[in-house]
XYZ file of C-alpha atoms in Angstrom:
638
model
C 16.533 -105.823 39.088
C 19.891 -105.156 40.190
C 21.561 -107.755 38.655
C 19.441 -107.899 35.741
C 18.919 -104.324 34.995
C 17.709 -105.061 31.229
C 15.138 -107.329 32.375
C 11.804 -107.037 30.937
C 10.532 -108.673 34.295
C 9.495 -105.015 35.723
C 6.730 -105.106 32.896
C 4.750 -107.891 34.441
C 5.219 -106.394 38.162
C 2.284 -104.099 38.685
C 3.271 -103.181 42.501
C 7.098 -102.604 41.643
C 8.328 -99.165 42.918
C 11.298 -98.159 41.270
C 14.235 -96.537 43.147
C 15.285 -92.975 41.311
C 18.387 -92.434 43.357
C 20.831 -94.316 40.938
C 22.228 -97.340 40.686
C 24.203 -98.397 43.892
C 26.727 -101.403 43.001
C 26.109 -102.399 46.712
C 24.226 -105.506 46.521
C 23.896 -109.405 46.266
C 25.493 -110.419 42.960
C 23.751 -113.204 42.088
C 24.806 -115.603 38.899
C 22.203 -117.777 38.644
C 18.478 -118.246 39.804
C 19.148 -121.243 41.830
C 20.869 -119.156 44.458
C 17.890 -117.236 45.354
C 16.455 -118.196 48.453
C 12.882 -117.164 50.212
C 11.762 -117.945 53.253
C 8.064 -117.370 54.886
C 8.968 -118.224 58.876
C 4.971 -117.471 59.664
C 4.069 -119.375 56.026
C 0.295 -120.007 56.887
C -0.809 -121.763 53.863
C 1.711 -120.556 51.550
C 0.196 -117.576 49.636
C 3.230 -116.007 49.380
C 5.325 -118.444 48.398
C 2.810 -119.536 45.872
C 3.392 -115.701 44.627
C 6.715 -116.197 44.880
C 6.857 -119.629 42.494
C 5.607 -117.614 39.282
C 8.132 -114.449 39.586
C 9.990 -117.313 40.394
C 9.230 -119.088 37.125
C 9.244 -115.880 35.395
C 13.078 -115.390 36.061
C 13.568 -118.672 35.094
C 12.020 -118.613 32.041
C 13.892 -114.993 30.828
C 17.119 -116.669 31.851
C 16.637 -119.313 29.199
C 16.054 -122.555 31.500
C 14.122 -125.694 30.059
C 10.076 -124.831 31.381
C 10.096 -128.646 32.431
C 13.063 -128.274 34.362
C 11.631 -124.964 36.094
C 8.899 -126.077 38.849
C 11.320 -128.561 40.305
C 14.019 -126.139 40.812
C 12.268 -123.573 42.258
C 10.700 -126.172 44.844
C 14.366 -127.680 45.439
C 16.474 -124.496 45.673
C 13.926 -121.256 46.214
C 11.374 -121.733 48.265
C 11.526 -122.314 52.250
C 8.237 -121.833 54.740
C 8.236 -122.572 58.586
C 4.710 -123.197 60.182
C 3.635 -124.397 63.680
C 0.409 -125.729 62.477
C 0.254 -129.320 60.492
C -2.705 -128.654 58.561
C -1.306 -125.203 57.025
C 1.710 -126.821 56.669
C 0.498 -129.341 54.654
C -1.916 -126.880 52.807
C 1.020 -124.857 51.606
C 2.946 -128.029 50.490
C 0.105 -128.813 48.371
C -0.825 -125.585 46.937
C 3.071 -125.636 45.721
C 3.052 -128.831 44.566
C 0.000 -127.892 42.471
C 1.665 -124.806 41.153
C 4.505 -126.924 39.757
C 1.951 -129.364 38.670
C -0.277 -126.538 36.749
C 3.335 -125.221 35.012
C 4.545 -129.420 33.916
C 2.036 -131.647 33.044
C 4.314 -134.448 33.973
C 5.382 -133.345 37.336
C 4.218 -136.004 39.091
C 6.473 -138.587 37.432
C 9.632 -136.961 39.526
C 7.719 -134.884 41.903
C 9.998 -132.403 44.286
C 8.929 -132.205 47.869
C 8.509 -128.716 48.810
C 10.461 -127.346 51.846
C 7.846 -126.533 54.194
C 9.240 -127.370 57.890
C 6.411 -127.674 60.529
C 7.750 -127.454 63.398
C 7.363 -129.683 66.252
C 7.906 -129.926 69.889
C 10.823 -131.944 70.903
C 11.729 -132.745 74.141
C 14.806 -135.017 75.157
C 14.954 -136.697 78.712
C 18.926 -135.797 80.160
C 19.527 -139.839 81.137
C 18.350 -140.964 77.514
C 20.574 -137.882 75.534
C 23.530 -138.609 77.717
C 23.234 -142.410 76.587
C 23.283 -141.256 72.785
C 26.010 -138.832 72.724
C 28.756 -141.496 74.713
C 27.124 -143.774 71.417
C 27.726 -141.158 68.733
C 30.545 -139.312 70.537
C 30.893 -136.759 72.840
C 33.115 -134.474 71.162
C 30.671 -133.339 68.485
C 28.001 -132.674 71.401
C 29.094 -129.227 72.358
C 27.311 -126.724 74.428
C 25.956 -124.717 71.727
C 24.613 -127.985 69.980
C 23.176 -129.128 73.250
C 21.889 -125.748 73.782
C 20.313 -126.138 70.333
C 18.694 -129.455 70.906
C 16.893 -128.158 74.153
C 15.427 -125.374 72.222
C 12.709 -127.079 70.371
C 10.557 -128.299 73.627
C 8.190 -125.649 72.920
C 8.536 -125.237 69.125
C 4.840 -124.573 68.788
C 4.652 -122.206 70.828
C 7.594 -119.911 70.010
C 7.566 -120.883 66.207
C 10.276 -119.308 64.284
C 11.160 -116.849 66.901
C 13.909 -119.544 67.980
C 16.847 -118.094 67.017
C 19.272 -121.655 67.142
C 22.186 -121.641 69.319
C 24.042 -123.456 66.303
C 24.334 -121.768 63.203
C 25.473 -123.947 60.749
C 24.473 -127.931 61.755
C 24.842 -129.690 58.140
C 28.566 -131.362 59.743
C 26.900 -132.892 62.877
C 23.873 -134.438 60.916
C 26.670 -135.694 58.220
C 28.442 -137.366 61.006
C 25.008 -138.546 62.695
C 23.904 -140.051 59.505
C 27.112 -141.886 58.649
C 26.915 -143.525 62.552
C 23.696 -145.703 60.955
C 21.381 -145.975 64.356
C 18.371 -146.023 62.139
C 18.450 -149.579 62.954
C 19.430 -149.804 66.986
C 16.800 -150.905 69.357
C 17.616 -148.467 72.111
C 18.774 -145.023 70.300
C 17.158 -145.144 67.236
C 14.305 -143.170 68.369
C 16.413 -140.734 69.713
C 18.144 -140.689 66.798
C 15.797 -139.590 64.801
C 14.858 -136.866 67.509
C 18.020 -135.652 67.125
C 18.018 -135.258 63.392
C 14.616 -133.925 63.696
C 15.632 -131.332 65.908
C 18.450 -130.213 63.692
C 16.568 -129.993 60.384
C 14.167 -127.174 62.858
C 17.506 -125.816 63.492
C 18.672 -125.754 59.846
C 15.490 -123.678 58.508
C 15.844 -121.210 61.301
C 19.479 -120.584 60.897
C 19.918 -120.132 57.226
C 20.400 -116.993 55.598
C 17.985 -116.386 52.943
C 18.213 -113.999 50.250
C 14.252 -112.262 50.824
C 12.234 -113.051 53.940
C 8.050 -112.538 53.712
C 5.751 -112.798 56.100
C 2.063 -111.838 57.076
C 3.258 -112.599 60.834
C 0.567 -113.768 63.766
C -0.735 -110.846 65.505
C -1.005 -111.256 69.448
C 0.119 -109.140 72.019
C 1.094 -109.429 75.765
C -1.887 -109.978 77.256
C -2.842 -113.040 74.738
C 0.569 -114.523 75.023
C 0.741 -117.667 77.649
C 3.445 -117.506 80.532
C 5.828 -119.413 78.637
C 5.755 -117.085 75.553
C 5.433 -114.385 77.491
C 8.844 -114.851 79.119
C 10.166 -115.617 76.342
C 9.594 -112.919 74.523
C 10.917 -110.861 77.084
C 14.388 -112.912 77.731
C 14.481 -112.638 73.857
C 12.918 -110.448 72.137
C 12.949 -106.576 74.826
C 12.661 -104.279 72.238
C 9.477 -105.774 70.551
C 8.156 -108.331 73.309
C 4.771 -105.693 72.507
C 3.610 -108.253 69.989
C 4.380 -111.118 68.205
C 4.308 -109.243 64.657
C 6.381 -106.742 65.931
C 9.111 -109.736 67.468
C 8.274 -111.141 63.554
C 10.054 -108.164 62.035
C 12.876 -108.212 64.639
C 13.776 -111.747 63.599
C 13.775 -111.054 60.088
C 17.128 -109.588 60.731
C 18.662 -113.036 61.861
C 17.269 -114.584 58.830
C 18.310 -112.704 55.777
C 21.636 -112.112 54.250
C 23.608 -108.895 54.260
C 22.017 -106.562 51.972
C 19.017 -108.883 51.763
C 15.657 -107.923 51.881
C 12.551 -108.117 53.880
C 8.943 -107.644 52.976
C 6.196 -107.749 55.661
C 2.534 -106.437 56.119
C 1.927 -106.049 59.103
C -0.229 -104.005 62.115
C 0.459 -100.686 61.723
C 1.319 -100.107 65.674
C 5.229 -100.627 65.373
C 5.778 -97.074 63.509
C 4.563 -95.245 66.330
C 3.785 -96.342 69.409
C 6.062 -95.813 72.224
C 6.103 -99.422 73.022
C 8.077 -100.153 69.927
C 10.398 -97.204 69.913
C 13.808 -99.506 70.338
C 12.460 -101.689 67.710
C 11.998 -98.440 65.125
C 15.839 -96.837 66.336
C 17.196 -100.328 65.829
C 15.715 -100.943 62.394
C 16.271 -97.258 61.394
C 19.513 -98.238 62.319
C 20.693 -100.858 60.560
C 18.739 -101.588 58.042
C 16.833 -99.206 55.261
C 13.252 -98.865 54.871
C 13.117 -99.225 50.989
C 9.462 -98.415 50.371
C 5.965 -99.162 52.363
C 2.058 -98.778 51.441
C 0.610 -97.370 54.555
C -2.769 -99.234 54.149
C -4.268 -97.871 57.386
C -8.141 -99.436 58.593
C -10.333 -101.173 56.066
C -7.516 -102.510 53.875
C -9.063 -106.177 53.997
C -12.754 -106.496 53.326
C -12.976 -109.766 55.036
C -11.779 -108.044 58.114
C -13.970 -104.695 57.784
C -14.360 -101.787 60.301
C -11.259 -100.040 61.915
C -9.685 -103.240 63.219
C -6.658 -103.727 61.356
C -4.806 -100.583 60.686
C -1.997 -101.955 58.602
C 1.055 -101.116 56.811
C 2.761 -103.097 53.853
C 6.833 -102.749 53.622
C 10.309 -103.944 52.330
C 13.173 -103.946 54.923
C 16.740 -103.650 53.202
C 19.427 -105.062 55.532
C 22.310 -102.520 55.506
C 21.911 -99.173 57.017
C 21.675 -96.066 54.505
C 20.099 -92.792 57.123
C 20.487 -90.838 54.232
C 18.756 -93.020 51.581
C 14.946 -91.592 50.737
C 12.712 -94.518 51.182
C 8.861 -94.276 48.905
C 6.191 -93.848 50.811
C 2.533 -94.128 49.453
C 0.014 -93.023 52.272
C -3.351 -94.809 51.668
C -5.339 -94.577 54.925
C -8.131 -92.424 53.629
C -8.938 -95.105 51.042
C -12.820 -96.244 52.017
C -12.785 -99.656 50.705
C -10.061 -102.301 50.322
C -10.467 -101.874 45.552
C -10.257 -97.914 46.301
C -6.861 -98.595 48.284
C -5.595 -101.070 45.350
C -6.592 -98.261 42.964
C -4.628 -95.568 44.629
C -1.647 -97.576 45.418
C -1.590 -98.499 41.289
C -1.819 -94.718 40.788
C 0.822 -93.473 42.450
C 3.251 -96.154 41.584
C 2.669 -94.289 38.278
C 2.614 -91.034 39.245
C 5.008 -90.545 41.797
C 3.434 -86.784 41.778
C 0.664 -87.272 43.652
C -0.265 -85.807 46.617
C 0.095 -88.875 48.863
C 3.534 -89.924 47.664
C 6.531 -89.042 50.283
C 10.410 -89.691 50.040
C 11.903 -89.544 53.648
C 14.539 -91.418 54.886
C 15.860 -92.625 59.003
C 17.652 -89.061 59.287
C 13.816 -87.234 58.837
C 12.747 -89.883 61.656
C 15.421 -89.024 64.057
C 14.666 -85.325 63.808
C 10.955 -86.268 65.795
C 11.465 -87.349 69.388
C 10.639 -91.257 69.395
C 11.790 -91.611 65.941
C 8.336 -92.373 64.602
C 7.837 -93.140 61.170
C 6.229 -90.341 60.022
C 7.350 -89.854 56.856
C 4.531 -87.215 55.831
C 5.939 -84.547 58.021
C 6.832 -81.490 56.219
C 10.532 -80.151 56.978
C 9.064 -76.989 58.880
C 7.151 -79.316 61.454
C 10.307 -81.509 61.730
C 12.317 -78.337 62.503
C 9.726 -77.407 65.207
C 11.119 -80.565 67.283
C 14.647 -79.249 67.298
C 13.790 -75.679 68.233
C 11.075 -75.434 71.333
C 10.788 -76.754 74.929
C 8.050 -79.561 74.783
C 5.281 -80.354 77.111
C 7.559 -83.186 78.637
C 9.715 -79.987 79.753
C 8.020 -77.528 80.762
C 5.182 -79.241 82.783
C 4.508 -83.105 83.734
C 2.353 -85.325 81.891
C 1.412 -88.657 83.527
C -0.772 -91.562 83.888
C -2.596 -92.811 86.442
C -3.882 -95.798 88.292
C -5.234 -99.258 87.458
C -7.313 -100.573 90.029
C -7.623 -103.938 88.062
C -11.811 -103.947 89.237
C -13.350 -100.508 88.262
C -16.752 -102.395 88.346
C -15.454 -102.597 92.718
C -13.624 -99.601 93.194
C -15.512 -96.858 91.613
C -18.783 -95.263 91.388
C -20.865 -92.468 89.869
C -21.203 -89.674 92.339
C -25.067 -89.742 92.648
C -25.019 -93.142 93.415
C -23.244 -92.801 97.116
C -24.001 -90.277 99.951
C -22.389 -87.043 99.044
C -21.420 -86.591 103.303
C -18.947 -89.401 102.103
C -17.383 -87.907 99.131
C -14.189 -85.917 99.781
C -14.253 -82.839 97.483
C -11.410 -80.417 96.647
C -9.189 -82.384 98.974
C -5.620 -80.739 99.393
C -3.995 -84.467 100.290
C -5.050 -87.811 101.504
C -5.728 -86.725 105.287
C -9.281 -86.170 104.361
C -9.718 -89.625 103.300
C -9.229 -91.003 106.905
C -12.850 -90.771 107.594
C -14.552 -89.820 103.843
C -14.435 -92.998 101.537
C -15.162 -91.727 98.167
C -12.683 -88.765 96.244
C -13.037 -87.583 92.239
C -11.785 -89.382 89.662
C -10.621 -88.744 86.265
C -11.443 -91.324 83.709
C -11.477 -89.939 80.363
C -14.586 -89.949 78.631
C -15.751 -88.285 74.987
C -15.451 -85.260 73.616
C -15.771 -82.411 75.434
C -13.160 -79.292 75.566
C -12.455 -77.108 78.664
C -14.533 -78.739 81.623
C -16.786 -81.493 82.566
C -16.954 -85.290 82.925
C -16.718 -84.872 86.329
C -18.410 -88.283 86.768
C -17.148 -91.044 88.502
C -15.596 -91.274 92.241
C -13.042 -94.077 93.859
C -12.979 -95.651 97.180
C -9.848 -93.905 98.806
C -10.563 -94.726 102.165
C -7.417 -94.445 104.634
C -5.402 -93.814 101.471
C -6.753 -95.866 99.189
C -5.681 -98.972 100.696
C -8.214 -101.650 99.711
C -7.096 -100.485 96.062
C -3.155 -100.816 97.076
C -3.691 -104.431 98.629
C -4.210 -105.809 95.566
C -1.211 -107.343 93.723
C -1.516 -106.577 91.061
C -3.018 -102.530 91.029
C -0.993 -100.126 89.528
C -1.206 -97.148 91.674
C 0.767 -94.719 89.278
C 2.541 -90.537 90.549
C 0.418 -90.386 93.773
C 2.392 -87.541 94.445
C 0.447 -85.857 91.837
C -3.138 -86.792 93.787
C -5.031 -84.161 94.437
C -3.453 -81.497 92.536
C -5.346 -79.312 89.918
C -4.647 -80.018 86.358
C -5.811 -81.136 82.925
C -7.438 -84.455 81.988
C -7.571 -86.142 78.670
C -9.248 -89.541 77.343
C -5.917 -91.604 76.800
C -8.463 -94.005 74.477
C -10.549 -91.561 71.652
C -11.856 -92.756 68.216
C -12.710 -88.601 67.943
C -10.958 -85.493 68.340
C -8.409 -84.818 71.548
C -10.319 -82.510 73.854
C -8.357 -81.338 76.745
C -10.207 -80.434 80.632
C -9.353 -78.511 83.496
C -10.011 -79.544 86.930
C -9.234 -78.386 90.449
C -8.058 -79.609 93.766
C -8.844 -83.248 94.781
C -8.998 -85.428 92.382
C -7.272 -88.748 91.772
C -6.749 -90.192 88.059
C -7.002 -93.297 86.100
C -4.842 -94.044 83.373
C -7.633 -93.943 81.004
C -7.890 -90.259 81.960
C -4.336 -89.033 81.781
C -3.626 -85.613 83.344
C -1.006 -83.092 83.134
C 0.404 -80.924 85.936
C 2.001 -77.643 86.279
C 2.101 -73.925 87.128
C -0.775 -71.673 86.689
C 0.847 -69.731 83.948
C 1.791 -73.369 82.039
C -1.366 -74.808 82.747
C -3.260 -71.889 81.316
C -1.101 -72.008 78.155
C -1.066 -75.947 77.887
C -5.266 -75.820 77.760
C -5.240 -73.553 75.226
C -2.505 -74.798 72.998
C -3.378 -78.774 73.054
C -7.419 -78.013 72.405
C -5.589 -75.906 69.438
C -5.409 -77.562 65.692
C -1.864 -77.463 65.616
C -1.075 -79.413 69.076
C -3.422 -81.634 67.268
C -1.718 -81.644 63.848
C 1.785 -82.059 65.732
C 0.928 -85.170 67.931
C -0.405 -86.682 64.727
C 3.109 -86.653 63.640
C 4.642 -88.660 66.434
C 1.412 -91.236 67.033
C -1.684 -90.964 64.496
C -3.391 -93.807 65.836
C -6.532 -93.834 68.540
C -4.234 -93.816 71.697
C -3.309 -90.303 73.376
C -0.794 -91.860 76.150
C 1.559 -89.364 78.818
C 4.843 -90.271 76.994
C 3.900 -89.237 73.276
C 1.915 -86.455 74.791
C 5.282 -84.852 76.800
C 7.051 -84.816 73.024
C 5.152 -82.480 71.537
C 7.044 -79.138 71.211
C 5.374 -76.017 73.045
C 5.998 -72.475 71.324
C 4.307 -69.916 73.463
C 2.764 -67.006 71.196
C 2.775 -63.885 71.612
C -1.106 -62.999 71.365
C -2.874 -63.306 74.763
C -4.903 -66.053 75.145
C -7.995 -66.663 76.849
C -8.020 -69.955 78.546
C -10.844 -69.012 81.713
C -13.238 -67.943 79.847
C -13.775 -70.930 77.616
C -13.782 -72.727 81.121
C -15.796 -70.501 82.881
C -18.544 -71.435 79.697
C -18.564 -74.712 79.733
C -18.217 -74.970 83.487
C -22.083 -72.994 83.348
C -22.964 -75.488 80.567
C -21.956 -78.551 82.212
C -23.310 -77.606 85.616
C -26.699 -76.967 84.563
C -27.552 -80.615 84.030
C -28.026 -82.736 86.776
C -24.936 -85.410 85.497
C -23.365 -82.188 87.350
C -22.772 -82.295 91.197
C -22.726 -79.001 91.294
C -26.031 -78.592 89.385
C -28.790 -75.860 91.143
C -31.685 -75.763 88.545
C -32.793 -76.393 85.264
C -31.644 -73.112 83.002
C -35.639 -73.429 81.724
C -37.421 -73.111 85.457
C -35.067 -70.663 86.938
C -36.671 -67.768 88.649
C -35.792 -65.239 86.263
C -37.856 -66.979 83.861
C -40.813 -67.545 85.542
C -43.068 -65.300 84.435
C -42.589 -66.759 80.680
C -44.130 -69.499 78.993
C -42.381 -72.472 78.320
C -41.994 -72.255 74.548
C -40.852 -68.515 75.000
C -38.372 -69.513 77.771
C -36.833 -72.695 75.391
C -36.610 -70.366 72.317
C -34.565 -67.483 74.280
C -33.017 -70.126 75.857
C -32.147 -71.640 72.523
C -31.264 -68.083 71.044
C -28.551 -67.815 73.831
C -27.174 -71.355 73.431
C -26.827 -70.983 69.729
C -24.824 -67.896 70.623
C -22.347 -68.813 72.996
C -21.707 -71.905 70.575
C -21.097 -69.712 68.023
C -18.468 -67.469 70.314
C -17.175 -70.506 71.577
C -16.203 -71.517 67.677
C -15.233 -67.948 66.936
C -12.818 -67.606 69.586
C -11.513 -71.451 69.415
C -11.076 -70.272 66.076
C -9.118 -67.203 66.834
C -6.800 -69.289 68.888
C -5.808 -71.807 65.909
C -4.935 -68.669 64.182
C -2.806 -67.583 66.900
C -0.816 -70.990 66.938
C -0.658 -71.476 63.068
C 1.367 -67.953 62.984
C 3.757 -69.031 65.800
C 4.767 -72.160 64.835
C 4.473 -70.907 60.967
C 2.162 -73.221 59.434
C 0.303 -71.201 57.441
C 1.192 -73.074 54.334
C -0.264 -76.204 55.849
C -2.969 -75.657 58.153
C -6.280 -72.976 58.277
C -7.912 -71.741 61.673
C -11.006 -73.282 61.015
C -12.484 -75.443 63.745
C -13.277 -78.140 61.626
């Protein structure tokens, strides 16, 4: 629309999102349709590109070309997809082919290859390669080009991720072409190895004009060895995942000031894992616009298991430039998400429409992409000491066997278990300490569960190669405990001397003073509302959790006697090792029936839940007037 301004084109395009901050006369001038080019590296079976062919067509058609001349252009000069797998290869071929077919009746007369390049493993042997380049000439055999040849042995494997050593290889397969060894017994097959290996090469290293993708999703631990290594040689700052290693090669592939559109797993905008991959997109290129889709964006998928996002990439850095945002996670249904995406393209009003740009990401430790975040929570970042500083937020061990190395506590002899242990020394002759390992939702105390085999310092556990035994120094040491892993609400613990920790039950560590205020603050609604900010997905890990900035208020706050509560509550069940009696046979209540006993019983419990809420209550309060978010959030405990 840049170049065409006047076009009438914007009419047909129901998802376009139109820039209002002025023409910029920074772009690709194009003169003519034939030099667009669009590439799908990850092309599948070609839906995009089959999307593609009738804007495509469109453009074609408003710039006055002959409609029988069209199809065959756009499959000769526009269109480009890269696949590992021959059948989708071939299935995206064909659907193009059918597309030109559909627009000319008479296609098939002069029918136009489309450029789909499924990529294959090649693999040369060093006595048969040395052979072929003293036949076709050393000279032109340079390191990068050898480089380049070698880099194709495990084409299906690392797909379009191969960046080619050799940028530009149309002189070599000129030269190769005009030496005529189709014919030669001995180096013809090689031959055509060779020229095999540098068409790969040509597709990979060509600049292309827009890049789109629906990339593979798989991350470390589905990845072979050889990928794996791979992607970390290759790819560090998004080896996470191969969508997220997708969207750093788009880069390579597109021209300056070109653009990128990708839907992919919505993981890269906040998790720590990706944070290099965000700071080096934020900057140098320009996130023009993106439909946060969220979970249950694909009905064929269903459930929460693709939370997705849907974006255009510009390639040319702008911090300043306000991207258009369109935040559909709460959308039920994958027709209600459609719906609300068409309604705020037309009213860019609405409530879940936001402008923010890479200088609002930078402002948010991690540089998340949370463009949502008001300008007063921003702020908040710059001004106050965060958890990270002012206490010490970790994660814990991986034993690699749980189902070995652990047990519930009623299901050893208690004489073994080492309770409120100051440091290992206890563990010479008791086998079994507490363990934090997360668990549901509960605030305050409890899930004091589960028990590991620590036995002359755990070292079974520490034999193993491939255990993670993660801040021992912190062993033992009271704290807080969190679930790092919750579909539900954060709910922060306390716990006392002796425990050891899992990193699916992350813990924090501090003074009494900073522990007391930590407890309070992060089972508040604003530690809750904050965190959202820098990772709203299901995973509550040590890193994101020391970001979040701490402002203490200046209302005392309460933090023992929520504990002291649900300490009472939890220990009078008998999941509890510190359980006595059942609250409904206890001697003070023995001279009452049963059903008066449960209904005073229930009378109380229904009022300490209620205090419970009250006060929990009073505390959100407390932190919405320090950190001033009144305007945005109410104490309520829902």
């Amino acid at each position: 629309m840049l170049n065409k301004p006047q076009s009438k084109l914007i009419d047909r395009m129901d998802y376009y999102i139109a820039n209002d901050q002025g023409q910029s006369e920074d772009y690709i001038k194009i003169n003519s349709p034939e030099e667009i080019k669009i590439c799908d590296p990850a092309c599948g079976s070609g839906h995009m590109l089959v999307y593609a062919f009738d804007l495509l067509y469109a453009i074609y058609q408003e710039e006055g070309y002959e409609e029988n001349e069209i199809p065959a252009k756009i499959l000769t000069h526009n269109l480009y997809g890269i696949e590992i797998d021959e059948r989708a290869g071939e299935l995206a071929a064909f659907a193009l082919t059918m597309k030109a077919r559909a627009k000319y009746k008479r296609f098939f007369s002069k029918p136009v290859q489309p450029n789909i390049c499924v990529l294959e493993n090649i693999d040369f042997s060093e006595d048969d390669l040395a052979g072929y380049i003293n036949m076709v000439g050393r000279d032109l055999f340079t390191e990068p080009l050898l480089e380049c040849l070698r880099q194709f042995k495990e084409a299906k494997n690392f797909g379009s991720l191969i960046r080619p050593a050799v940028q530009d290889v149309n002189y070599v397969v000129d030269v190769i072409k005009k030496k005529n060894l189709d014919m030669h017994t001995v180096y013809s097959p090689i031959n055509q190895k060779v020229l095999q290996a540098l068409e790969q090469a040509d597709y990979l290293s060509q600049k292309y004009h827009v890049v789109v993708a629906n990339p593979p999703y798989m991350g470390g631990k589905g990845m072979n060895g050889s990928l794996s290594n791979f992607a970390k040689q290759n790819y560090p700052d998004s080896k996470s995942d191969l969508f997220a290693m997708f969207i750093d090669r788009t880069k390579d592939l597109t021209l300056s000031k070109a653009y990128a559109g990708m839907i992919t797993m919505q993981s890269w905008m906040f998790l720590s894992s990706f944070e290099k991959l965000r700071k080096n997109i934020t900057a140098s290129q320009t996130v023009i616009s993106m439909a946060h889709l969220g979970p249950r964006a694909f009905d064929s998928i269903g459930g929460e298991v693709v939370q997705a996002t849907s974006f255009v990439l510009h390639r040319q850095a702008a911090p300043e430039f306000k991207g258009s945002f369109i935040r559909l996670i709460d959308g039920k249904s994958e027709a209600e998400k459609n719906k609300q995406l068409l309604e705020a393209i037309h009213n860019p009003n609405c409530s879940y429409f936001y402008h923010a740009s890479a200088e609002d990401f930078k402002k948010i430790p991690g540089s998340p992409i949370a463009y949502w975040v008001s300008e007063n929570i921003r702020k908040l970042f710059s001004n106050y000491k965060t958890i990270g500083e002012i206490a010490a937020p970790r994660k814990g061990n991986t034993t690699t066997n749980n189902d070995l190395f652990l047990r519930a506590w009623f299901e050893v002899d208690t004489r073994n278990i080492g309770f409120s242990a100051k440091d290992a020394s206890l563990f010479n002759h008791k086998k079994w300490a507490p363990y934090n390992k997360g668990g549901g939702f509960r605030k305050w105390y409890g899930f004091n569960e589960f028990l590991v085999n620590w036995l002359n310092n755990g070292h079974v556990i520490k034999a193993i190669p491939h255990s993670v035994i993660a801040n021992e120094k912190f062993f033992f040491k009271p704290g807080l405990t969190w679930s790092t892993v919750t579909s539900g609400i954060f709910s922060l613990r306390q716990f006392g001397d002796g425990y050891i920790f899992d990193n699916g039950g992350c813990c924090v560590f501090g003074d009494t003073k900073q522990l007391e205020l930590l407890l309070v603050f992060m089972n508040s609604k604003v530690f809750r509302e904050i965190f959202s900010k820098i990772n709203p997905t299901l995973n509550y890990q040590s890193g994101d959790i020391a970001k979040v900035p701490v402002k203490p208020p200046s209302t005392a706050l309460q933090p023992l006697n929520f504990v002291a509560i649900t300490k009472q509550d939890w220990d009078s069940y008998e999941t509890s090792w510190d359980f006595q009696s059942l609250p409904l046979i206890s001697s003070k209540e023995q001279n009452k029936s049963l059903k008066e006993t449960y209904t005073k019983l229930r009378t109380e419990w229904q009022s300490i839940t209620d205090e419970m809420k009250k006060l929990e209550e009073e505390n959100n309060k407390i932190f919405i007037e320090a950190y001033g978010l009144e305007d945005e959030l109410t104490p309520s405990s829902a």
